[in-house]
XYZ file of C-alpha atoms in Angstrom:
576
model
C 0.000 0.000 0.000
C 0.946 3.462 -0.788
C 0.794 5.530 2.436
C 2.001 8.679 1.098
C -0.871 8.205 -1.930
C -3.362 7.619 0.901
C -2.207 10.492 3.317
C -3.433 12.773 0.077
C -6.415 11.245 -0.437
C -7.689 11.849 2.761
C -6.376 15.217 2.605
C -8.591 15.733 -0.275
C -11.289 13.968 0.648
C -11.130 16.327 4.631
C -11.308 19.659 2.289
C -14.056 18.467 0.141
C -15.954 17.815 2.901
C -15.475 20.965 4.992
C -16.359 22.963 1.997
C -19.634 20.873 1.662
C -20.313 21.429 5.448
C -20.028 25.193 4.857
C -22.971 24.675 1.836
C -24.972 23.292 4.883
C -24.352 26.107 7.449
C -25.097 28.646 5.156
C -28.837 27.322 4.328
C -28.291 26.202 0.984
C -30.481 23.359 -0.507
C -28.851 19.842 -0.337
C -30.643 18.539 -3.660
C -30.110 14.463 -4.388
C -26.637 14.749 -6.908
C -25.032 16.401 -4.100
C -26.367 14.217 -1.049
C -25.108 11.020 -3.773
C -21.577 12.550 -3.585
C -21.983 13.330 0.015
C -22.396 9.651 0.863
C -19.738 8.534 -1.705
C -16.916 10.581 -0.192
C -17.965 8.824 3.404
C -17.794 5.291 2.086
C -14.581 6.153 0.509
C -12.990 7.479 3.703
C -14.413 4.729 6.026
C -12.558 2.193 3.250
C -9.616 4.249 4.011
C -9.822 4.135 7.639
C -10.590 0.464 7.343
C -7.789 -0.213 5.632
C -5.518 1.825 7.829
C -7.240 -0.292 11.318
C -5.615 -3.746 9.889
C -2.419 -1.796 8.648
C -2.158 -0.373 12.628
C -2.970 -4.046 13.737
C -0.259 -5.834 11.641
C 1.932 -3.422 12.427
C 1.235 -3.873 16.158
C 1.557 -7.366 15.965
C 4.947 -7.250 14.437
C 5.616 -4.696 16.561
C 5.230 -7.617 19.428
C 6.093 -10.300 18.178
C 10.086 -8.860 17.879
C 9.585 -8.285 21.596
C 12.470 -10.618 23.133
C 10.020 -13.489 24.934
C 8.254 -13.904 21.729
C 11.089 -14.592 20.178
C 11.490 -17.819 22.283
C 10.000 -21.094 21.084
C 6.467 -21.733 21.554
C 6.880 -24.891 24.375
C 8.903 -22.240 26.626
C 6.347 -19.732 26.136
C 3.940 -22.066 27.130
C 6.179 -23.022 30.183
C 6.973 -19.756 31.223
C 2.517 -18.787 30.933
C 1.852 -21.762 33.021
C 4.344 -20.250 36.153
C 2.288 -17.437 35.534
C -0.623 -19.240 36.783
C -1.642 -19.125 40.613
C -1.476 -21.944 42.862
C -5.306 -20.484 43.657
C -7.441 -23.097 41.516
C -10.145 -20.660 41.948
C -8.040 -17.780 40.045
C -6.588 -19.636 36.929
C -9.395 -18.909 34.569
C -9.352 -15.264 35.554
C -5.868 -15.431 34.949
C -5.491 -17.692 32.034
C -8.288 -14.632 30.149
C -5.717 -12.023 31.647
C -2.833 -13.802 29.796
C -4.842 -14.171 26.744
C -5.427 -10.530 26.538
C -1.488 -9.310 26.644
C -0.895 -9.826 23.004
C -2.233 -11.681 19.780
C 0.775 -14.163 20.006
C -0.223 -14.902 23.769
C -3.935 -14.841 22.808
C -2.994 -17.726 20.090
C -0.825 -19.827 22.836
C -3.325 -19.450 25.665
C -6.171 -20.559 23.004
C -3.933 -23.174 21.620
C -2.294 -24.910 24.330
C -3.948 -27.654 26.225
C -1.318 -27.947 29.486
C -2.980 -24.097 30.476
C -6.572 -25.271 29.967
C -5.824 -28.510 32.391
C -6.565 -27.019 35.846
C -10.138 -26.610 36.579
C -12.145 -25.390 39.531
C -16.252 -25.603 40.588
C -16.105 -21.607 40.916
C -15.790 -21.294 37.507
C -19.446 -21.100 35.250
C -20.334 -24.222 34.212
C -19.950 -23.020 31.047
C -16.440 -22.253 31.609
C -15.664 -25.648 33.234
C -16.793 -27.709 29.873
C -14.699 -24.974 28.172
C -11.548 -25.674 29.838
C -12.226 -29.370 29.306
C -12.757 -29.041 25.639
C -9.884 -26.765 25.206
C -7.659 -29.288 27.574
C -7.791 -31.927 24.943
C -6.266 -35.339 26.104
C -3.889 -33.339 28.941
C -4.062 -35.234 32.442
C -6.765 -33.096 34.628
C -6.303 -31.640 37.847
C -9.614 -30.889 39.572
C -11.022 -28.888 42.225
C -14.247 -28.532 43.402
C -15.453 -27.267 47.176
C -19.149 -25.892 48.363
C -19.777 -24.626 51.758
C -23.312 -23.531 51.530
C -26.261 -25.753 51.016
C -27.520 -24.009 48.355
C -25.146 -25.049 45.665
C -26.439 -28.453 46.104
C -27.504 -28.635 42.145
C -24.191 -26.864 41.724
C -21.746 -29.841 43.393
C -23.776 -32.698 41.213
C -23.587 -31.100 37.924
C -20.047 -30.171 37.916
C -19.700 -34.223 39.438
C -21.180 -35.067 36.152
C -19.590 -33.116 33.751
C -16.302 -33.848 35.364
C -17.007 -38.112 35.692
C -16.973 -37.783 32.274
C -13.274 -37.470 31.843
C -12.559 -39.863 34.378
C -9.727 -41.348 31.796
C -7.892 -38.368 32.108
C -8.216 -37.069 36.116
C -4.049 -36.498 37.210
C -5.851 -34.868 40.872
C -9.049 -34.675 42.806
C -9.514 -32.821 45.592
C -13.376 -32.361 46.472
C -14.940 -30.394 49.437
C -18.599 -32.366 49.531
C -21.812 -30.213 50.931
C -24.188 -33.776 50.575
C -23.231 -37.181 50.217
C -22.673 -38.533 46.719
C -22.179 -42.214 47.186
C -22.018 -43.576 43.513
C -20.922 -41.110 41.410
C -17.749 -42.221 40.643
C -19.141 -46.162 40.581
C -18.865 -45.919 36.516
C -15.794 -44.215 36.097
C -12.281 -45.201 35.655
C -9.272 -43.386 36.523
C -6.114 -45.414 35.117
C -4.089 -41.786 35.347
C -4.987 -40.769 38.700
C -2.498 -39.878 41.420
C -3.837 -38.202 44.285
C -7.563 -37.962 45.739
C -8.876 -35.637 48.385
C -12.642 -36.093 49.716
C -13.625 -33.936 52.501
C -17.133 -33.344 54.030
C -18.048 -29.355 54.051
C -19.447 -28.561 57.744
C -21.579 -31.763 57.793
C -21.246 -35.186 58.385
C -22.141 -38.124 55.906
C -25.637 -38.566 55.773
C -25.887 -41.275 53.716
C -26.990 -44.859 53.854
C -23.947 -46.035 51.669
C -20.926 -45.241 51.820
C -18.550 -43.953 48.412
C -18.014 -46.375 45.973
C -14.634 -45.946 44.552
C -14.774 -46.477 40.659
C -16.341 -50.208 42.202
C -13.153 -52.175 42.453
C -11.813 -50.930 39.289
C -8.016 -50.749 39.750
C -6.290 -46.845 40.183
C -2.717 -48.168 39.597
C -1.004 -44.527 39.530
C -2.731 -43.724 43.166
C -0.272 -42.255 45.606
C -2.135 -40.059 47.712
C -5.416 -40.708 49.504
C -7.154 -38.731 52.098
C -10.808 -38.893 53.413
C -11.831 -36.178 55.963
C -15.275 -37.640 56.785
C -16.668 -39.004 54.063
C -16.562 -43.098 54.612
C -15.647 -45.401 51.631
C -16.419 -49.237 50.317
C -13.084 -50.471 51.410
C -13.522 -53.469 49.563
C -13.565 -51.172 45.946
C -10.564 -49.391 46.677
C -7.340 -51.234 44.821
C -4.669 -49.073 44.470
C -1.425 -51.317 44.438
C 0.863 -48.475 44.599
C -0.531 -45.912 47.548
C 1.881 -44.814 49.876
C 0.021 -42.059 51.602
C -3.330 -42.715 53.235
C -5.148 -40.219 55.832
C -8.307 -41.441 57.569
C -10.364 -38.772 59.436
C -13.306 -37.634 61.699
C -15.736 -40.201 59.882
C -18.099 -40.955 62.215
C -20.643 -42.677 60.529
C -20.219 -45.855 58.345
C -17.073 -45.800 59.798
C -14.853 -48.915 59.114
C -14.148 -51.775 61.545
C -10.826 -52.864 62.567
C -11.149 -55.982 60.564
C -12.113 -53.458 57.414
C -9.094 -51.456 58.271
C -6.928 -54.062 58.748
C -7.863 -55.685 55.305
C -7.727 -52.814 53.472
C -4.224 -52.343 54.343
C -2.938 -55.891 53.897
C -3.369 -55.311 50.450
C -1.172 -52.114 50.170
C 1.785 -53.429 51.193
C 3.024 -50.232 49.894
C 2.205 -47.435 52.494
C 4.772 -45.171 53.264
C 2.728 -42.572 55.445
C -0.575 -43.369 57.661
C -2.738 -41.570 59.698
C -5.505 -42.796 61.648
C -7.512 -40.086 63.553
C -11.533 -40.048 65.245
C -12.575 -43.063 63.969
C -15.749 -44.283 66.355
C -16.474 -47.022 64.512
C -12.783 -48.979 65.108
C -13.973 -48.638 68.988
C -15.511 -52.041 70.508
C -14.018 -54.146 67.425
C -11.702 -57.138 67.438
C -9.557 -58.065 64.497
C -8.782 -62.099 64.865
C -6.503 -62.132 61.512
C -2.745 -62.167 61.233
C -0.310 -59.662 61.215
C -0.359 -57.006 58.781
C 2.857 -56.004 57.095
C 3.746 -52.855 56.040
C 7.908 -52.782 55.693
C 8.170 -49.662 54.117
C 6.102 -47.467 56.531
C 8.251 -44.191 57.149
C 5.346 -42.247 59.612
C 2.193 -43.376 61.383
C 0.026 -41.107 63.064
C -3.334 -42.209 65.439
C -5.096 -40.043 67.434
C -8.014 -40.048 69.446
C -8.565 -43.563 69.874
C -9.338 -45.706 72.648
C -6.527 -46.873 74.483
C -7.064 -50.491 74.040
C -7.811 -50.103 70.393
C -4.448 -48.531 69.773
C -3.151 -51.530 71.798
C -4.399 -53.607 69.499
C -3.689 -52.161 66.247
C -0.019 -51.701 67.201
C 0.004 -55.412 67.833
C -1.383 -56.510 64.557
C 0.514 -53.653 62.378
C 4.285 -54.779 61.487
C 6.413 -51.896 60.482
C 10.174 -51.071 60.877
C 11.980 -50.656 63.812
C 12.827 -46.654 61.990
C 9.240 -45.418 61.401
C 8.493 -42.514 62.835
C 5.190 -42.955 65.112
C 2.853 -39.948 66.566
C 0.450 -41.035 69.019
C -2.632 -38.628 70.111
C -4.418 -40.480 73.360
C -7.110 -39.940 75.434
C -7.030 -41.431 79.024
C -10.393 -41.613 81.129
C -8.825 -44.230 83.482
C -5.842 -44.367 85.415
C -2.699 -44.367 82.889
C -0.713 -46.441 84.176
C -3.370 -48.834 83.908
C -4.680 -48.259 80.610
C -0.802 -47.208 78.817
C 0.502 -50.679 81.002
C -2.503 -53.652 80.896
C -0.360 -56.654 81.281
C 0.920 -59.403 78.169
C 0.320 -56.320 75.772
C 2.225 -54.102 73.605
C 3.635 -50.933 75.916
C 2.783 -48.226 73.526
C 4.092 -45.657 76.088
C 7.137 -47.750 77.345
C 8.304 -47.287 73.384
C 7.734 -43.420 73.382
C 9.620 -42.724 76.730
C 12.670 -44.542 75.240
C 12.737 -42.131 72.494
C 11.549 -39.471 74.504
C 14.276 -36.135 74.918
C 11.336 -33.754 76.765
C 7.904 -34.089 78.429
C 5.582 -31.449 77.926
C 2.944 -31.520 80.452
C -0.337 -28.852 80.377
C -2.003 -28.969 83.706
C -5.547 -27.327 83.509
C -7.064 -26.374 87.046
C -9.980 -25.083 85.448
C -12.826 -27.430 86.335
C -14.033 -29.788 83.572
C -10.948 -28.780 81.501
C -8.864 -31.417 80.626
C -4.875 -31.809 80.777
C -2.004 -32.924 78.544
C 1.028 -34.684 78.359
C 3.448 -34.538 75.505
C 6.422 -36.768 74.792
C 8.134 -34.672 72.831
C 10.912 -36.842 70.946
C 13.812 -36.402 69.484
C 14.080 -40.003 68.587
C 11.465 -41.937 66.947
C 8.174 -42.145 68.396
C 6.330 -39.190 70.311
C 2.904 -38.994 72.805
C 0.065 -36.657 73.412
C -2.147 -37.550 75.910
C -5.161 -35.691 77.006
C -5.868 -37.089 81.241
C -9.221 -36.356 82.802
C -8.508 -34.511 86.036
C -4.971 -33.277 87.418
C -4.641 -37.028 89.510
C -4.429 -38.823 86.507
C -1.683 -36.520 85.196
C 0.350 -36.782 88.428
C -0.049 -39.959 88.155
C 1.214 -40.272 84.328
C 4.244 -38.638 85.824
C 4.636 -40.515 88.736
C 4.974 -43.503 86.658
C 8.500 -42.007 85.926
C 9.981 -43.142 88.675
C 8.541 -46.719 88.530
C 10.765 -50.002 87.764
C 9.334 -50.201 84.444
C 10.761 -46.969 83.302
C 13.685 -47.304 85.184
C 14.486 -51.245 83.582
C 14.296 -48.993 80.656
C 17.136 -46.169 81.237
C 14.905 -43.583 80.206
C 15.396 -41.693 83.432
C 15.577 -38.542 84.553
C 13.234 -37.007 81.084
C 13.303 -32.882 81.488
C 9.431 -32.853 82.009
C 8.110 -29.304 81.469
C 4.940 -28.192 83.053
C 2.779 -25.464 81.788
C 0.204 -24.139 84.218
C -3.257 -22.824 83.816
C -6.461 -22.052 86.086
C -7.635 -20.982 89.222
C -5.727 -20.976 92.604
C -8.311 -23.407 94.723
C -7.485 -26.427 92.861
C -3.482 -25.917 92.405
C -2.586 -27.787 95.210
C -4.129 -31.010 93.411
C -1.252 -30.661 91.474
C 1.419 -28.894 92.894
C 1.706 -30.472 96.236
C 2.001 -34.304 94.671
C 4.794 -32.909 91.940
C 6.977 -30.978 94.091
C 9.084 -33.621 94.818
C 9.712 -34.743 90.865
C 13.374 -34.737 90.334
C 12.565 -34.489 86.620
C 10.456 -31.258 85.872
C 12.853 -28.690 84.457
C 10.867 -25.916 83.577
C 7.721 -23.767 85.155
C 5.384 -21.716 82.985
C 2.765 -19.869 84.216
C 0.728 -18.931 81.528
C -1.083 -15.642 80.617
C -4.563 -17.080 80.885
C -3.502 -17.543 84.847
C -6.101 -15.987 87.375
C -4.580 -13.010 89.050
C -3.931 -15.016 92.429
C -2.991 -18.122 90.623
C 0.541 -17.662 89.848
C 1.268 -16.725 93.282
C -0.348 -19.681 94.558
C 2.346 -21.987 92.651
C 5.602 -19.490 93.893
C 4.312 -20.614 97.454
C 5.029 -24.086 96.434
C 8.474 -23.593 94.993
C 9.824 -22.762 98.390
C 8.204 -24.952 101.295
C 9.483 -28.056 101.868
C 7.921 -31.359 99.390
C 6.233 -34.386 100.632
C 8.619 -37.266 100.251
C 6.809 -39.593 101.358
C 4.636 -39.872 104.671
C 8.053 -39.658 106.905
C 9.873 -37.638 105.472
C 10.261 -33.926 103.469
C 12.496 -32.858 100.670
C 13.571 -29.977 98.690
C 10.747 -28.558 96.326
C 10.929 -28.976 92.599
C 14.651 -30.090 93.156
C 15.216 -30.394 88.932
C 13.922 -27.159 88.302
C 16.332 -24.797 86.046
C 13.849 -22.300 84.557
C 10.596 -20.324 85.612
C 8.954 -18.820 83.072
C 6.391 -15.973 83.244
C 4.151 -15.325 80.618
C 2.387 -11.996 81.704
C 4.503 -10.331 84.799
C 2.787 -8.169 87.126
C 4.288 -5.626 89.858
C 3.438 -8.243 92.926
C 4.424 -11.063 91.202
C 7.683 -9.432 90.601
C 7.640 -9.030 94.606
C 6.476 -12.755 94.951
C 9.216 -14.263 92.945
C 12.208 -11.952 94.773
C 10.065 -13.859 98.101
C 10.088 -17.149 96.692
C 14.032 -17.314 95.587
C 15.160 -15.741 99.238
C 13.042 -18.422 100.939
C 14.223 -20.883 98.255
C 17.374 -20.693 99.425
C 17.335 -20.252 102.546
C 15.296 -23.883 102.188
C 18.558 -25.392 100.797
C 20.679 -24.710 103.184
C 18.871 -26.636 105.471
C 18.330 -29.522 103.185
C 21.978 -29.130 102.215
C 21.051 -28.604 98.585
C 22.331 -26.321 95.657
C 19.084 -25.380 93.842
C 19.916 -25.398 90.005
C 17.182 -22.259 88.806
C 19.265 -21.158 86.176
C 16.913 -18.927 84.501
C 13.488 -16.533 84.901
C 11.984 -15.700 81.856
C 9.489 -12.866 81.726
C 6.806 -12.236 79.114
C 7.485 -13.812 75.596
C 10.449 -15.761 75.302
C 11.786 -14.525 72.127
C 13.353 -11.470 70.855
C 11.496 -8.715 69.188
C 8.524 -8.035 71.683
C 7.283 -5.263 73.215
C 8.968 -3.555 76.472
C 7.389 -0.684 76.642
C 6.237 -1.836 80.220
C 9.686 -2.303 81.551
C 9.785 1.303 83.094
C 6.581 0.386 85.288
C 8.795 -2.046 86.845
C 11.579 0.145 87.882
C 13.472 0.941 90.214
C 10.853 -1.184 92.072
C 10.331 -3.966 92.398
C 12.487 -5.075 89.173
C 15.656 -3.852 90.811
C 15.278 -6.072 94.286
C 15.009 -8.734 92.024
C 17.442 -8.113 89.934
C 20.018 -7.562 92.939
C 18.983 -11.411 94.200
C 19.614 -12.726 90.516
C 23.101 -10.934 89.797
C 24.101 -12.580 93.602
C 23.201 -16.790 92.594
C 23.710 -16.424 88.664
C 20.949 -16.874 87.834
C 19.950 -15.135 84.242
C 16.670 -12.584 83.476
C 15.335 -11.741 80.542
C 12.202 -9.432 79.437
C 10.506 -10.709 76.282
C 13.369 -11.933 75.017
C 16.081 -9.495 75.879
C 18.444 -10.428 78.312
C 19.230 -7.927 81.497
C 21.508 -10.174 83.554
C 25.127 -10.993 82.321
C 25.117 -7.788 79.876
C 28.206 -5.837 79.734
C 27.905 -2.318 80.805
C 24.673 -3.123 82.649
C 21.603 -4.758 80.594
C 18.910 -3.062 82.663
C 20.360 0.640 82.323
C 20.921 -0.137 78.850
C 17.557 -1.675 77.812
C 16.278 1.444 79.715
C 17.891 4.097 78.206
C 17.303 3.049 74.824
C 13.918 2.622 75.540
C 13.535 5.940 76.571
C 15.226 7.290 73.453
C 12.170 5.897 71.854
C-alpha cells in the first residue's frame, strides 16, 4: 500500500468535505446529486480508515512479536505462561483470560495450548468448566471442586457429572462435599490418577452407603489418599501403589478394625498413615494375622481408645525406623490403661525415644490436661488425662521399675500451668518432689492469684513420702512468666530468698538457672519495663546478679550484659 498516496487522499477527501459542510451552514439546498456525492466521499474514507485499522494491527503485531520473549520457542512460552498461573485453583481462569489478553501471540498460545486449559475449579461457570475441558484436549486433569453452603447443592452434582466424564484423564481430585454422593464415581475409571482428596463441608455423611470408589476398578497410579469424613467401600478401593493414606473424623459408616486391617494388607506399599476419630474402630476385634507394612516411614493415630491402639499396634508390622505420633485420650488411670499386662507398651516405646515431656495442667474445672512426649528419637505422645490425679499420676509412673528397667530416666518434664488458685494444690503439692520437671510456665490465661499460689510451692518443703520432706521442685532450672505483674515481681524476689534459705537446710544447691518474663523470644514489646523500675524489678534483679541466675524481658536479656543490661535496655527505651 501506498501511504504517502493515501495520506493525500484523505487530505482531499477532509477539504471536500469541509467545503460541503459550509454549503450546509449557510442554508443552501442539499438537492439528491449532491447528497449522492456526500455519501460517496464517506464510504470512501471509512474504506480508508478500514484499511488503515488492519495496517495499525499488523503493524502492532509485528511490533510484538520482535519483543524478546516472543522470540522464544512456543513450548517455553507455554512453560513460562503456566508459572504465571496461581497456585489459587479458583483464580486460573481469571488469569489464564488475563494472559490471553497481553498480546495476539499470547492470545494464540493461551487458546492453543492444552497444558494451560488442564486445571479446573467448581467456581468457575459451568460453562467455563466444559470450556476448559474441551480446550484441555487429552492433557491429564487436575480438579477442584469445594461448596460450603447448602444451596449449591444442584451446583456440586452437575459439575460431578460433567467432570465423571473425563474420568480417563483425572491427574488430581480434591473435592470439598456439601451432601453425600455415594455412587458417582461407581462408573468411572481413573487409570491416570495420582492423588484424591474427599472432605465433608461442615456436615457429616448422611448417607446410607458409603462412596463407591470407581467399584473395584483398579487406580494403579494412586499415591495419595485422604478422606476427611466421608466413609468409603473399602472393599472397591485397589490401588497397588498408595503410599500415603489419611483417615479422618468419619463418624458414621465408619470402618471396623477388621475393614481397616484388610484394606491395608493389600497395600503393602504405604509409606505414610494416619488414623484419627474413627468411632467405629472402637468395641471391634480383628482375629486375623499380622499385617505387614515394611516400608512405613510415619504413622500417626489419634483419638482412639486406648485399648484399640493396643491392638492395632500389635497386629501392624512396620520397621523398627518409622516414625510414630500417638494422640491419646485417658479416662482411666494411665498407668493402667498405657501398662494392661501381656500387651504391647505403647508408652514404654515413646519414653525410650523421649528427649522432653511437655505436660499442660488445667485447674480449670471440667478442663482437661495434657502430656506430651516430645521426641527427638522416633516415636512421640500426646495424651489428654481427665482430672490433674491422673496426670500426676502419668508422671509418677516415671519413677517406677518399668521406666527405670528402661534407662529412660531422669526425662526434662516441662509443666505449663493454667487455672484458678483453689485447685493448684491437686497438682502442685504431689509434683513438688519430681526430680525431673525442668521448667515452670505460668501462663497468661492464669487468674490473678494463681501464679502466686504456685511461687508458694516452689519454696516450702515437698512431701517425700509420709516420713519424710524434701527440697521442692529439686530439677527445676527455669521459671517462666508469661504476663509479669508488679506483685508477682515481689512474689518471685520472696520465693528465691526463701528458696534458698530452704537449701541450706536440706543441704542442697538449687539449680534455677533462669526466669523468663513475658514472651520468650526477641522482638517483643517492652514498653512496660519502666513500670517495673526501680521497684520492684531492681530487688530482684540484685537477688539474681548474687546466685547467677539469668533474666530476661521478652526476650532481651538484662543479667550478664556488659555495661549493665537493665540501664541499657532502659535508656534506649527511653530514646524511643
Amino acid at each position: 500500500m501506498d501511504f504517502g498516496a493515501s495520506e493525500d487522499a484523505v487530505a482531499t477527501l477532509w477539504r471536500k468535505l469541509e467545503d460541503n459542510l459550509c454549503q450546509f451552514k449557510e442554508g443552501e439546498n442539499l438537492d439528491s446529486e449532491w447528497n449522492t456525492s456526500f455519501d460517496l466521499e464517506i464510504r470512501a474514507m471509512e474504506e480508508l480508515q478500514s484499511k488503515l485499522s488492519e495496517r495499525l494491527v499488523l503493524r502492532k503485531r509485528a511490533r510484538n512479536s520482535a519483543a524478546p520473549i516472543n522470540q522464544l520457542p512456543t513450548e517455553i512460552i507455554i512453560d513460562i505462561l503456566r508459572c504465571c498461573l496461581p497456585p489459587n485453583h479458583k483464580a486460573q481462569s481469571r488469569t489464564r483470560t488475563t494472559l490471553a489478553l497481553v498480546c495476539h501471540l499470547w492470545h494464540i498460545v493461551v487458546e492453543s495450548s492444552p497444558p494451560l486449559w488442564s486445571v479446573i475449579c467448581s467456581e468457575d461457570a459451568i460453562g467455563d468448566v466444559s470450556r476448559a475441558l474441551s480446550k484441555s484436549g487429552q492433557t491429564q486433569l487436575d480438579l477442584v471442586g469445594f461448596w460450603s453452603t447448602p444451596s449449591p447443592f444442584v451446583a456440586q452434582n452437575t459439575f460431578l457429572n460433567v467432570i465423571t466424564a473425563h474420568s480417563q484423564r483425572w491427574r488430581s481430585l480434591k473435592l470439598q462435599l456439601i451432601v453425600a454422593t455415594p455412587n458417582f464415581m461407581a462408573e468411572a475409571a481413573a487409570p491416570q490418577l495420582e492423588y484424591l482428596s474427599f472432605a465433608m463441608s461442615e456436615r457429616r455423611w448422611t448417607g446410607t452407603k458409603a462412596l463407591n470408589l470407581f467399584n473395584g476398578r483398579p487406580t494403579p497410579r494412586l499415591r495419595h489418599l485422604s478422606l476427611h469424613g466421608v466413609p468409603v467401600q473399602w472393599s472397591t478401593l485397589s490401588s497397588p501403589n498408595l503410599s500415603t493414606l489419611t483417615v479422618r473424623n468419619i463418624v458414621n459408616l465408619g470402618p471396623s478394625l477388621s475393614e481397616l486391617f484388610t484394606a491395608l494388607s493389600r497395600h503393602s506399599s504405604l509409606a505414610v498413615l494416619s488414623i484419627i476419630s474413627i468411632p467405629g474402630l472402637e468395641d471391634t476385634e480383628f482375629e486375623g494375622g499380622p499385617v505387614e507394612l515394611p516400608r512405613l516411614r510415619t504413622l500417626t493415630i489419634g483419638w482412639l481408645p486406648v485399648p484399640t491402639v493396643h491392638q492395632m499396634m500389635e497386629t501392624l508390622k512396620i520397621p523398627i525406623d518409622c516414625q510414630a505420633r500417638f494422640r491419646l485420650r485417658v479416662r482411666d488411670s494411665p498407668i493402667t490403661s498405657l501398662f494392661p499386662p501381656d500387651t504391647f507398651h505403647l508408652s514404654q516405646r515413646c519414653v525410650i525415644d523421649a528427649s522432653q515431656i511437655i505436660v499442660t495442667f488445667s485447674v480449670i474445672q471440667n478442663v482437661s490436661n495434657t502430656v506430651r512426649l516430645k521426641s527427638n528419637g522416633l516415636w512421640s505422645l500426646d495424651l489428654t488425662l481427665d482430672g490433674a490425679q491422673a496426670a500426676g499420676d502419668f508422671l509418677a509412673w516415671f519413677s517406677s521399675p518399668e521406666v527405670v528397667s528402661t534407662g529412660a530416666v531422669d526425662i526434662p518434664v516441662r509443666l505449663e500451668l493454667i487455672g484458678d488458685e483453689p485447685r493448684i494444690d491437686l497438682f502442685c503439692r504431689p509434683l513438688s518432689s519430681f526430680n525431673s520437671i525442668r521448667r515452670i510456665t505460668l501462663r497468661h490465661d492464669f487468674r490473678p492469684s494463681s501464679p502466686s499460689a504456685v511461687l508458694r510451692y516452689l519454696s516450702i518443703a515437698a512431701e517425700h513420702d509420709q516420713h519424710s520432706l524434701s527440697f521442692p521442685f529439686p530439677g527445676l532450672e527455669e521459671l517462666h512468666v508469661e504476663k509479669p505483674t508488679r506483685s508477682l515481681l515481689h512474689d518471685i524476689s520472696t520465693m528465691l530468698t526463701n528458696r534458698y534459705t530452704l537449701s541450706s537446710a536440706f543441704g542442697s544447691s538449687p539449680p534455677l538457672q533462669r526466669i523468663i518474663m513475658g514472651k520468650e523470644y526477641a522482638g517483643g514489646e517492652v514498653g512496660s519495663l519502666g513500670e517495673f523500675w526501680p521497684s520492684p524489678l531492681s530487688g530482684l534483679l540484685d537477688i539474681v546478679d548474687s546466685s547467677g541466675i539469668q533474666l530476661s524481658w521478652w526476650g532481651k536479656q538484662l543479667t550478664g550484659v556488659a555495661g549493665g543490661g537493665i540501664l541499657d535496655l532502659l535508656a534506649r527505651n527511653s530514646a524511643t
